[in-house]
mmCIF file of C-alpha atoms in Angstrom:
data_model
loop_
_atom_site.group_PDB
_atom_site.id
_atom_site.type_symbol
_atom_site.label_atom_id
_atom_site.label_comp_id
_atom_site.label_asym_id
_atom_site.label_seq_id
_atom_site.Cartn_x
_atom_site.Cartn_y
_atom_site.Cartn_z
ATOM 1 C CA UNK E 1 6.527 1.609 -43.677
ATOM 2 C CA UNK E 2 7.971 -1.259 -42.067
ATOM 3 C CA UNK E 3 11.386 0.722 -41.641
ATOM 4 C CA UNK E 4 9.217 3.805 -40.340
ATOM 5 C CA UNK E 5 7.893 1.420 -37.342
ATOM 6 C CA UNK E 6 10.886 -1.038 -37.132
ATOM 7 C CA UNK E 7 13.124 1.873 -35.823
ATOM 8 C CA UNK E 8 11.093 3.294 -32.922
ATOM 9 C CA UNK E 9 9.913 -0.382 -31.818
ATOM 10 C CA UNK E 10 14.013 -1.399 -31.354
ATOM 11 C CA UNK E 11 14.301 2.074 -29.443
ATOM 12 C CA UNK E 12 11.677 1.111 -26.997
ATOM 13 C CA UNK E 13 12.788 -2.413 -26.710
ATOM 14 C CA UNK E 14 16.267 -0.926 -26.107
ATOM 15 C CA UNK E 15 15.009 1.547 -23.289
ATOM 16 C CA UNK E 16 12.568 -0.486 -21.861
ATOM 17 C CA UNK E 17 15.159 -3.219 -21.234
ATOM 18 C CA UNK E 18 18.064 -0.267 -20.127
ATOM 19 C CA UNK E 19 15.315 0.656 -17.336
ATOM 20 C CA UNK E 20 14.216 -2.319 -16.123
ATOM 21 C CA UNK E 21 17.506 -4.345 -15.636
ATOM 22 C CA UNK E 22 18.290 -2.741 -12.570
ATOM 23 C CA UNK E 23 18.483 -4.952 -9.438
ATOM 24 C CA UNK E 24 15.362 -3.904 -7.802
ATOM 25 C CA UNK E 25 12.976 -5.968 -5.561
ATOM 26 C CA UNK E 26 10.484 -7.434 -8.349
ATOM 27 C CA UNK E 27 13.244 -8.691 -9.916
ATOM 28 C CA UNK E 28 14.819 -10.306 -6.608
ATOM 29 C CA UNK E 29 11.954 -12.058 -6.355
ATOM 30 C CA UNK E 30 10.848 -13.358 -9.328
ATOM 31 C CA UNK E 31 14.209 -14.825 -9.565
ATOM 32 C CA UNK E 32 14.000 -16.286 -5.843
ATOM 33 C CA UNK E 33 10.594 -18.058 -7.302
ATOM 34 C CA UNK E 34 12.713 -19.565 -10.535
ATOM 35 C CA UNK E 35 14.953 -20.740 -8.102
ATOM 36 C CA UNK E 36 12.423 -22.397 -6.292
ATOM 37 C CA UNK E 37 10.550 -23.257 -9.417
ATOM 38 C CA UNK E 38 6.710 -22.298 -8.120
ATOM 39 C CA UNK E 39 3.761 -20.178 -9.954
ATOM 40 C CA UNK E 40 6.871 -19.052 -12.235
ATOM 41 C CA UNK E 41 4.975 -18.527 -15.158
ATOM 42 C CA UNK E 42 2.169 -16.540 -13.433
ATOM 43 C CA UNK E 43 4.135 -14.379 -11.756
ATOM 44 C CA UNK E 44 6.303 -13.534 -14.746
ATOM 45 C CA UNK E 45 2.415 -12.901 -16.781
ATOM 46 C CA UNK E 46 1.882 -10.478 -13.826
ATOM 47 C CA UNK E 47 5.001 -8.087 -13.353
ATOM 48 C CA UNK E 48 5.022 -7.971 -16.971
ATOM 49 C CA UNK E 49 1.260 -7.608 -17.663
ATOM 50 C CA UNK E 50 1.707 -4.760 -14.866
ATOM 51 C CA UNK E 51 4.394 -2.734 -17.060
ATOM 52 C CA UNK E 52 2.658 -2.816 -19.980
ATOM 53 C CA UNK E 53 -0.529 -1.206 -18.194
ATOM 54 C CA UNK E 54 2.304 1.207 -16.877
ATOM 55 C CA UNK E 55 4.067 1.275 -20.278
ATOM 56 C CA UNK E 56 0.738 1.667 -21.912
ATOM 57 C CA UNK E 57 -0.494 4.572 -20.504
ATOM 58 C CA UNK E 58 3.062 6.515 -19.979
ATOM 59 C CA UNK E 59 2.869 6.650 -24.124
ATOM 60 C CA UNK E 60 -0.947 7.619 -24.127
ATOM 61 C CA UNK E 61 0.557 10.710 -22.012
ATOM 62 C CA UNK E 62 -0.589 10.101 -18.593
ATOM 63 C CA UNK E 63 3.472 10.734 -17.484
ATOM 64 C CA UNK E 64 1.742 13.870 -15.525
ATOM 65 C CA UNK E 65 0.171 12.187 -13.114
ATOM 66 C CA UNK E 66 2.428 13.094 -10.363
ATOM 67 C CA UNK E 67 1.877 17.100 -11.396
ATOM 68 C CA UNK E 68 -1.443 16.601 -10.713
ATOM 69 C CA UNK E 69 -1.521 15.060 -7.081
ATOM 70 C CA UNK E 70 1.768 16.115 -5.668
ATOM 71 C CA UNK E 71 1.076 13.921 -2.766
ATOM 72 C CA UNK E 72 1.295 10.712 -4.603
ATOM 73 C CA UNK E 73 4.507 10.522 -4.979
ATOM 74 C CA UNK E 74 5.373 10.607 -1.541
ATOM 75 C CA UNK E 75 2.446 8.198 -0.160
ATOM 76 C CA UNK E 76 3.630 5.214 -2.810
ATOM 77 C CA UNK E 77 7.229 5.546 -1.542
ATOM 78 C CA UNK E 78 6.426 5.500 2.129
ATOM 79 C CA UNK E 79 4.063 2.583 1.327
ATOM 80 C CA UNK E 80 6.844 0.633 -0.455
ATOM 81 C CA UNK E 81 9.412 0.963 2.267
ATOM 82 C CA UNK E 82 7.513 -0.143 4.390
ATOM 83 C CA UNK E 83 6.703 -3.277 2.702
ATOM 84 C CA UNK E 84 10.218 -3.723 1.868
ATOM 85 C CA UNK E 85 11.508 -3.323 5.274
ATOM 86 C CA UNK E 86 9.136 -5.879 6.442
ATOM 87 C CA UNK E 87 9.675 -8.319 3.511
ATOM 88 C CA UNK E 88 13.722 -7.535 3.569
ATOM 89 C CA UNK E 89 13.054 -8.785 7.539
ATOM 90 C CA UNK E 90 11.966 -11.946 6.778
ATOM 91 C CA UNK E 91 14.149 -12.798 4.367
ATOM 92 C CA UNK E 92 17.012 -11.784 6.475
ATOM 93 C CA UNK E 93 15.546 -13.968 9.005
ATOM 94 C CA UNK E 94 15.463 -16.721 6.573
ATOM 95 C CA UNK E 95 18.815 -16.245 6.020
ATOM 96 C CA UNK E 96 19.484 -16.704 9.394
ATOM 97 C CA UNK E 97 16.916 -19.643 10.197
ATOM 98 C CA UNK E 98 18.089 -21.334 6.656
ATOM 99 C CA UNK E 99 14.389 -20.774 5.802
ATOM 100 C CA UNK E 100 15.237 -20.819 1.743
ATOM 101 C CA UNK E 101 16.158 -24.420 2.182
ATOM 102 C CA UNK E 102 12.973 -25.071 4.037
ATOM 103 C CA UNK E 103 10.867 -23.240 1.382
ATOM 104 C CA UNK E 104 12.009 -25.386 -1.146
ATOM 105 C CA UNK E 105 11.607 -28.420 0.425
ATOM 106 C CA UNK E 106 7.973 -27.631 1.644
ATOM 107 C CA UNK E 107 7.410 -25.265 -2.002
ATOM 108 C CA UNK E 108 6.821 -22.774 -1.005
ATOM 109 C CA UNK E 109 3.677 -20.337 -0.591
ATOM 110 C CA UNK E 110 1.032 -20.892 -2.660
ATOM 111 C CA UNK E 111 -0.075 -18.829 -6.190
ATOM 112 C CA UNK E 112 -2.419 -16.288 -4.312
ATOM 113 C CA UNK E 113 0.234 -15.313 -1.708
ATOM 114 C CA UNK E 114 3.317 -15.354 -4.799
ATOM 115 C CA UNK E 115 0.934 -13.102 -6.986
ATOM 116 C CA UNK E 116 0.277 -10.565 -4.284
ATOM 117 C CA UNK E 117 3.653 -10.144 -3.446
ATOM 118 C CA UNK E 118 4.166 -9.951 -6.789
ATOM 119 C CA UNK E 119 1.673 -6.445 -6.887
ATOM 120 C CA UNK E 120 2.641 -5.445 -4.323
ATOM 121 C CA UNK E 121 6.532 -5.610 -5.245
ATOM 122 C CA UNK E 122 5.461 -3.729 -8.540
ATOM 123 C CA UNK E 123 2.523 -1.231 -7.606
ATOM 124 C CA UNK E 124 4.258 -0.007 -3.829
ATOM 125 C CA UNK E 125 7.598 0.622 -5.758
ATOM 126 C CA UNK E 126 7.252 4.219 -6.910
ATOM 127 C CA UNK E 127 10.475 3.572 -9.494
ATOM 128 C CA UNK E 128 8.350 1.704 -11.461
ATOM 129 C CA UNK E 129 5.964 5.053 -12.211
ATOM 130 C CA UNK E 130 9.127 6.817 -13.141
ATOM 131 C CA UNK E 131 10.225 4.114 -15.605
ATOM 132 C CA UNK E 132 7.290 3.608 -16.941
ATOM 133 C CA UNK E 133 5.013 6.491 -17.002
ATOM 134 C CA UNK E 134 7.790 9.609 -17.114
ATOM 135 C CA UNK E 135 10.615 8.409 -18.192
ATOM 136 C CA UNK E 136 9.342 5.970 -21.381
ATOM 137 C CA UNK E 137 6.330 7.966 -21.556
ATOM 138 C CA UNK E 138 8.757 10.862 -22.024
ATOM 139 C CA UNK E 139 11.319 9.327 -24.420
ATOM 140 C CA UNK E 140 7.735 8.082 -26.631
ATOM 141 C CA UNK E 141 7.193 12.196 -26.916
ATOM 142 C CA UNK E 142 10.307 12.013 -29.341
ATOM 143 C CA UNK E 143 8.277 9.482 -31.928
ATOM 144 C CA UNK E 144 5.502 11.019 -34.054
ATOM 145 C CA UNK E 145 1.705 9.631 -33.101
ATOM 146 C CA UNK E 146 0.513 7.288 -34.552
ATOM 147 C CA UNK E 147 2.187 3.748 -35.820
ATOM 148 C CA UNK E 148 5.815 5.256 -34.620
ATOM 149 C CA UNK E 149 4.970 5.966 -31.086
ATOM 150 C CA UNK E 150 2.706 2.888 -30.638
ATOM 151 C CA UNK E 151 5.675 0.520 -31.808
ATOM 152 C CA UNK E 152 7.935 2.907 -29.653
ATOM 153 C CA UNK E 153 5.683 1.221 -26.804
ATOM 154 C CA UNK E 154 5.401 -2.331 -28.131
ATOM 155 C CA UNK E 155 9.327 -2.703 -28.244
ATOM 156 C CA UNK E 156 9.154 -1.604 -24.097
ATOM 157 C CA UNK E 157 6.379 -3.933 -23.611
ATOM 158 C CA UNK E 158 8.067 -7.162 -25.426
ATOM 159 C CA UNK E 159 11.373 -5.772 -23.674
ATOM 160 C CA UNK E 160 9.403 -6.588 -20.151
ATOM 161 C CA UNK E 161 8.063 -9.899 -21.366
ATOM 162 C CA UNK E 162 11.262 -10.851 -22.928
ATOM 163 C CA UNK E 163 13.019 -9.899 -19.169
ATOM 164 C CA UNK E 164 11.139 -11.258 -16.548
ATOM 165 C CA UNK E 165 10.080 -15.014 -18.513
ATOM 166 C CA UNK E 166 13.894 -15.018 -19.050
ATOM 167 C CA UNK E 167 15.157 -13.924 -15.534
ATOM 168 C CA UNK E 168 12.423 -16.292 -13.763
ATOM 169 C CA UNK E 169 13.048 -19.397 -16.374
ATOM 170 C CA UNK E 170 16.468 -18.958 -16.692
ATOM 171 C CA UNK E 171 16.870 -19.418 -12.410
ATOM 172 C CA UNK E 172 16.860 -22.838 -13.115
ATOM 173 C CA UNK E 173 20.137 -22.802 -14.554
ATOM 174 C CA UNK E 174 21.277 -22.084 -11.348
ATOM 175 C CA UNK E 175 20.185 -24.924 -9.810
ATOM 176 C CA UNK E 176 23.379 -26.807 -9.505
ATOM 177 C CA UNK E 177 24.739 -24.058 -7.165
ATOM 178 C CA UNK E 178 21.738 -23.538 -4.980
ATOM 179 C CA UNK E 179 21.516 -27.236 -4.195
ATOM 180 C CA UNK E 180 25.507 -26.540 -2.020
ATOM 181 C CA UNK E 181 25.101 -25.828 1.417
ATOM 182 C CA UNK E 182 24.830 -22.519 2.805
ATOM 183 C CA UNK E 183 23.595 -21.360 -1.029
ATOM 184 C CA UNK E 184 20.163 -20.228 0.206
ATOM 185 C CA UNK E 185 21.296 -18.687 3.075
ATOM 186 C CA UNK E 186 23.186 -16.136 0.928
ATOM 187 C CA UNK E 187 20.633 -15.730 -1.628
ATOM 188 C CA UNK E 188 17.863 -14.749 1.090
ATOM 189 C CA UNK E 189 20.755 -12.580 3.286
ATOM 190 C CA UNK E 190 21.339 -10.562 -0.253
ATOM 191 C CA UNK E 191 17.909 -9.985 -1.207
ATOM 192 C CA UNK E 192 16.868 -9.056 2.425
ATOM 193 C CA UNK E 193 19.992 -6.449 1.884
ATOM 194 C CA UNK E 194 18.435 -5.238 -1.454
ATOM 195 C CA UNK E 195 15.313 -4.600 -0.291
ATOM 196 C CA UNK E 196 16.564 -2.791 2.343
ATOM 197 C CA UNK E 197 18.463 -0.699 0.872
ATOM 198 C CA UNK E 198 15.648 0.058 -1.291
ATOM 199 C CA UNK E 199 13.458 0.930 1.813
ATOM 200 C CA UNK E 200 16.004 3.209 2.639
ATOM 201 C CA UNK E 201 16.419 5.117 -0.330
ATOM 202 C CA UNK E 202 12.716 5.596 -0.475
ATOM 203 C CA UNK E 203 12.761 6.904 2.759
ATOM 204 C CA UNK E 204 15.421 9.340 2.189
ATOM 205 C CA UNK E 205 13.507 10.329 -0.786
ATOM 206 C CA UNK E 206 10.470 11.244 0.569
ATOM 207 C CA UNK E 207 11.416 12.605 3.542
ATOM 208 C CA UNK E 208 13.959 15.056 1.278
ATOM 209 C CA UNK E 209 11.181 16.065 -0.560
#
């Protein structure tokens, strides 16, 4: 029995972990708050509390979603470029103000403002319904019901957990190099170019489709 589950739960951590270590916004961010060392642990809880909602109900078959409101897909990924061209702005500007220096010094916004960024970064980003509900939700399809396809879904959820506590935590190793001159200002000038390219692939997307 424990073979029977042991196999489909290292498949999902495997997938889960393939999907979500692409360079994405959420993950710009929560390692710009490990650099900075505020509400680390929170935020972490949420973007990975958030996929296994996502994970969750991908594997309890709610992957067609989309099918059923055509629109939806569409809204969410006008929705997220816009937030990400407005949050890629202001890091940019940081960039060019030295802002990330002054962030750190002053630490930062405070755990309401990281946490709804946080959503935000996760529930505007219509990737995240594709890795999560269709994609994992489709791969679970391949695992008989029951104990197989549930620890098909645990192994993506731990995969999250395991991810973001070690990307945010593991910032601080960094540390040494962010304290140099000028560090910050690159940081902030790549993520502002991350998210905007982001925005614009959204954009494209939606206005393809």
């Amino acid at each position: 029995m424990t073979g029977a589950v042991a196999g489909p739960a290292l498949a999902g951590f495997l997938t889960g972990l393939s999907l979500i270590l692409a360079i994405g916004a959420q993950n710009a961010f929560v390692l710009r708050q490990g650099l900075i060392g505020r509400h680390v642990f929170w935020l972490c809880l949420l973007c990975a509390m958030s996929d296994a909602v996502l994970i969750a109900l991908g594997v309890a078959g709610f992957g067609a979603v989309a099918a059923l409101y055509p629109a939806l897909p569409r809204i969410m990924a006008l929705a997220g470029a816009a937030f990400l061209l407005v949050y890629g702005a202001l890091r940019l500007r940081a960039a060019w103000q030295g802002g990330g220096a002054q962030m750190v010094a002053e630490g930062g916004r405070g755990l309401k403002g990281t946490l709804l960024v946080g959503l935000a970064l996760t529930w505007l980003n219509p990737h995240v319904y594709l890795d999560t509900l269709a994609l994992i939700g489709a791969v679970s399809t391949g695992f008989a019901e029951g104990a197989p396809r549930l620890a098909f879904g645990a192994g993506a959820v731990v995969s999250s957990f395991v991810f973001f506590f070690s990307l945010g935590f593991g910032a601080r190793l960094l540390s040494p190099i962010m304290s140099r001159p000028g560090a910050w200002r690159i940081i902030d000038a790549g993520i502002g170019l991350v998210m905007w390219a982001l925005a614009a692939g959204l954009l494209r997307g939606a206005l393809a489709g």
